[in-house]
Coordinates of C-alpha atoms in Angstrom, one line a residue:
X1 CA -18.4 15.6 -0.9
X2 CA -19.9 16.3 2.4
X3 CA -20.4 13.3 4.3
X4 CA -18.2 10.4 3.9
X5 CA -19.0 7.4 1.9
X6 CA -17.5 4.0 1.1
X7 CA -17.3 2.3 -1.7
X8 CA -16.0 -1.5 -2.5
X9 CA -12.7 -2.1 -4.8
X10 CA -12.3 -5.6 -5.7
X11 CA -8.5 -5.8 -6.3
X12 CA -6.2 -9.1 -5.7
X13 CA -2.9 -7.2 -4.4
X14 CA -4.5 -3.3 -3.5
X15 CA -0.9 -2.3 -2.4
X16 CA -0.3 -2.2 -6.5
X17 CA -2.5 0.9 -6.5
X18 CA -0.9 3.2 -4.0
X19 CA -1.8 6.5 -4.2
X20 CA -5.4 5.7 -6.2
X21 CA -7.0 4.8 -3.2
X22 CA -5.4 7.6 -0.6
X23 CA -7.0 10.7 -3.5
X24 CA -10.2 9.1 -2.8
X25 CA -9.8 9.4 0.8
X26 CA -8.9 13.1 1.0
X27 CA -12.3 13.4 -0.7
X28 CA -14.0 11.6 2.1
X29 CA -14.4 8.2 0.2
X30 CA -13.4 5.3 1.9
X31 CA -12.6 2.0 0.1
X32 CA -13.6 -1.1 1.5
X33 CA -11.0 -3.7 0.1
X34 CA -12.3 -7.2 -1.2
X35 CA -9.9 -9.0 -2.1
X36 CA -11.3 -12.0 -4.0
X37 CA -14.4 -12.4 -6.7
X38 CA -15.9 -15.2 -4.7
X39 CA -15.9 -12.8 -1.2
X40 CA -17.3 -9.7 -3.6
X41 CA -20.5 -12.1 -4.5
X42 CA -21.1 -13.0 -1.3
X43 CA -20.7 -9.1 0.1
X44 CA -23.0 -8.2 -2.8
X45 CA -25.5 -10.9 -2.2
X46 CA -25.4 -10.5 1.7
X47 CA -28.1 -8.0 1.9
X48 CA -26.9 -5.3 3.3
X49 CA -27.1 -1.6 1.6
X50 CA -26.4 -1.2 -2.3
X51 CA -23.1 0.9 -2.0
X52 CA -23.5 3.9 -4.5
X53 CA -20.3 2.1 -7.1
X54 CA -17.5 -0.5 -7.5
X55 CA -14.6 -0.2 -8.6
X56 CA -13.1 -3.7 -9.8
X57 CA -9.7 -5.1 -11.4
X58 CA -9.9 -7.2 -13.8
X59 CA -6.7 -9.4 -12.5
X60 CA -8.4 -11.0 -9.6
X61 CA -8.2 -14.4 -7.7
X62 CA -11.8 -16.0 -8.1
X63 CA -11.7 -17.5 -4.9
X64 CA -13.1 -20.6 -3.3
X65 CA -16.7 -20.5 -4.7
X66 CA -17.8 -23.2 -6.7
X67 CA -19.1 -20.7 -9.4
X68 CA -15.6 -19.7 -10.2
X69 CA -13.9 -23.3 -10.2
X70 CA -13.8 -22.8 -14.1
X71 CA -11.5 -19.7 -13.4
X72 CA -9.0 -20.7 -10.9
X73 CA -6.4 -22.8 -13.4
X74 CA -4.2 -21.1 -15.4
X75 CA -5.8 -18.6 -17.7
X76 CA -2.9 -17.1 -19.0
X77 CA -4.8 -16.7 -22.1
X78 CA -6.9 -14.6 -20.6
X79 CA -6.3 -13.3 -17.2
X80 CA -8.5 -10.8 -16.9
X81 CA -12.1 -13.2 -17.3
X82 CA -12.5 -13.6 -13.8
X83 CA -13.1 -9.6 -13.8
X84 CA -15.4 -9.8 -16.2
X85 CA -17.5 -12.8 -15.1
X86 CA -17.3 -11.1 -11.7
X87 CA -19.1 -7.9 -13.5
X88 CA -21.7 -10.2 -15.3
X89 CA -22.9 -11.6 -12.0
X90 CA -22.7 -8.4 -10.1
X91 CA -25.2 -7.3 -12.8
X92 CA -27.7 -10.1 -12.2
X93 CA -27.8 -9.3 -8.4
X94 CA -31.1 -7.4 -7.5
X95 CA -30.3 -4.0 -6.7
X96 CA -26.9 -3.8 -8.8
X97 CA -28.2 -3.9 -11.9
X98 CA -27.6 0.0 -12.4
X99 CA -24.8 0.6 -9.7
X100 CA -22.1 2.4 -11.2
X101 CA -19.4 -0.3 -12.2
X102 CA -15.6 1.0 -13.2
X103 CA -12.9 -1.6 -14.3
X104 CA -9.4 -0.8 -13.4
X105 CA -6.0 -2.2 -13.6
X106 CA -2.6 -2.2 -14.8
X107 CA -3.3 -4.4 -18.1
X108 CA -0.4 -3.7 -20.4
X109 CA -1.7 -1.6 -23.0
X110 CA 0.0 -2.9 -26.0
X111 CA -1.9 -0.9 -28.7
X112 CA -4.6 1.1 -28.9
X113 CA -6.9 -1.9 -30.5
X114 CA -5.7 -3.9 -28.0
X115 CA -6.8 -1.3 -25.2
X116 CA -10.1 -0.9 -27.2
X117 CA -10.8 -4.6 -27.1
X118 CA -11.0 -4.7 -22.9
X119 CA -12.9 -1.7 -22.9
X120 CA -15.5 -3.2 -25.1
X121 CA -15.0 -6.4 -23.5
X122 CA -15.5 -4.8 -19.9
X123 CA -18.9 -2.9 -21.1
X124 CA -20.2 -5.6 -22.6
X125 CA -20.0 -7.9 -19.1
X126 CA -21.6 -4.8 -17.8
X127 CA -19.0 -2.4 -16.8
X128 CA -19.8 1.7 -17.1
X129 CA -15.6 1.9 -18.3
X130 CA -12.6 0.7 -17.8
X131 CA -9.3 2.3 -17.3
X132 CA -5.8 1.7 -17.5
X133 CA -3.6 2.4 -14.4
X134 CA -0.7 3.2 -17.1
X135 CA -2.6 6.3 -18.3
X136 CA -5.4 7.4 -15.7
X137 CA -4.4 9.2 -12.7
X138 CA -5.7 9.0 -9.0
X139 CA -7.1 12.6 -9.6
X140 CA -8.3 11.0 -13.1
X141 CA -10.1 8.1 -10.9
X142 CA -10.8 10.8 -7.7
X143 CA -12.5 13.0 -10.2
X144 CA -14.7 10.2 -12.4
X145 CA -16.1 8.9 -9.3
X146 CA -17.2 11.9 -8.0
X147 CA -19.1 12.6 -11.2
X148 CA -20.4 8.4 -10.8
X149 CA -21.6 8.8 -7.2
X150 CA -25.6 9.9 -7.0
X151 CA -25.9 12.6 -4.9
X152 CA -28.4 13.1 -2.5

């Protein structure tokens, strides 16, 4: 890449991911942490520029906006749905509807149904994939986003 870009990764405790984010860096990307779903809307929604992806976990606090309040109990069931109703709403912001989306995190893979369930579930709320941090690498990630990015 010649110029350098940024791109927004919605992650709850970014110091989890290590050396995911510092690959993207030596190719010029910069990530612009948010660290909550409720502080991603509003970013989204602010008007400023459309950034050219997201990257999102799915294990994220929803924040203090009344449109998560049904999320911020205990969802041990299923802690991942404030990722996907975070993708779901990114999707119905003008401008995002077609914004590369990739869901990341460090969800136990217990099977490979199991896995396959997310990665439906993610795609379905609107997601381009999902990946595992337990078997996707930072040059895994470095090079999908690469491919993601439109280029000038």
């Amino acid at each position: 890449m010649n110029e350098s870009i940024t791109i927004p990764w919605v992650a709850h405790a970014p110091y989890f991911l290590g050396a995911y984010p510092d690959r993207l860096n030596e190719l010029g990307i910069q990530v612009e942490w948010i660290h909550t779903a409720s502080d991603a809307l509003e970013r989204f929604r602010s008007g400023n520029p459309v950034p050219p992806m997201i990257i999102t976990g799915l294990h994220i606090s929803p924040g203090a906006s009344p449109e998560f309040k049904d999320f911020a109990g205990d969802r041990s069931l299923m802690p991942f749905e404030t990722g996907l109703e975070l993708i779901r709403r990114i999707r119905h912001i003008p401008g995002y509807e077609h914004t590369p989306l990739v869901a990341i995190d460090a969800i136990l893979e217990q099977n490979d149904a199991y896995a396959s369930d997310i990665t439906d579930e993610c795609v379905r709320a609107g997601a381009d994939e999902y990946h595992c941090t337990l078997n996707y690498t930072p040059s895994d990630l470095a090079a999908r986003v690469t491919q993601l990015i439109p280029q000038p």
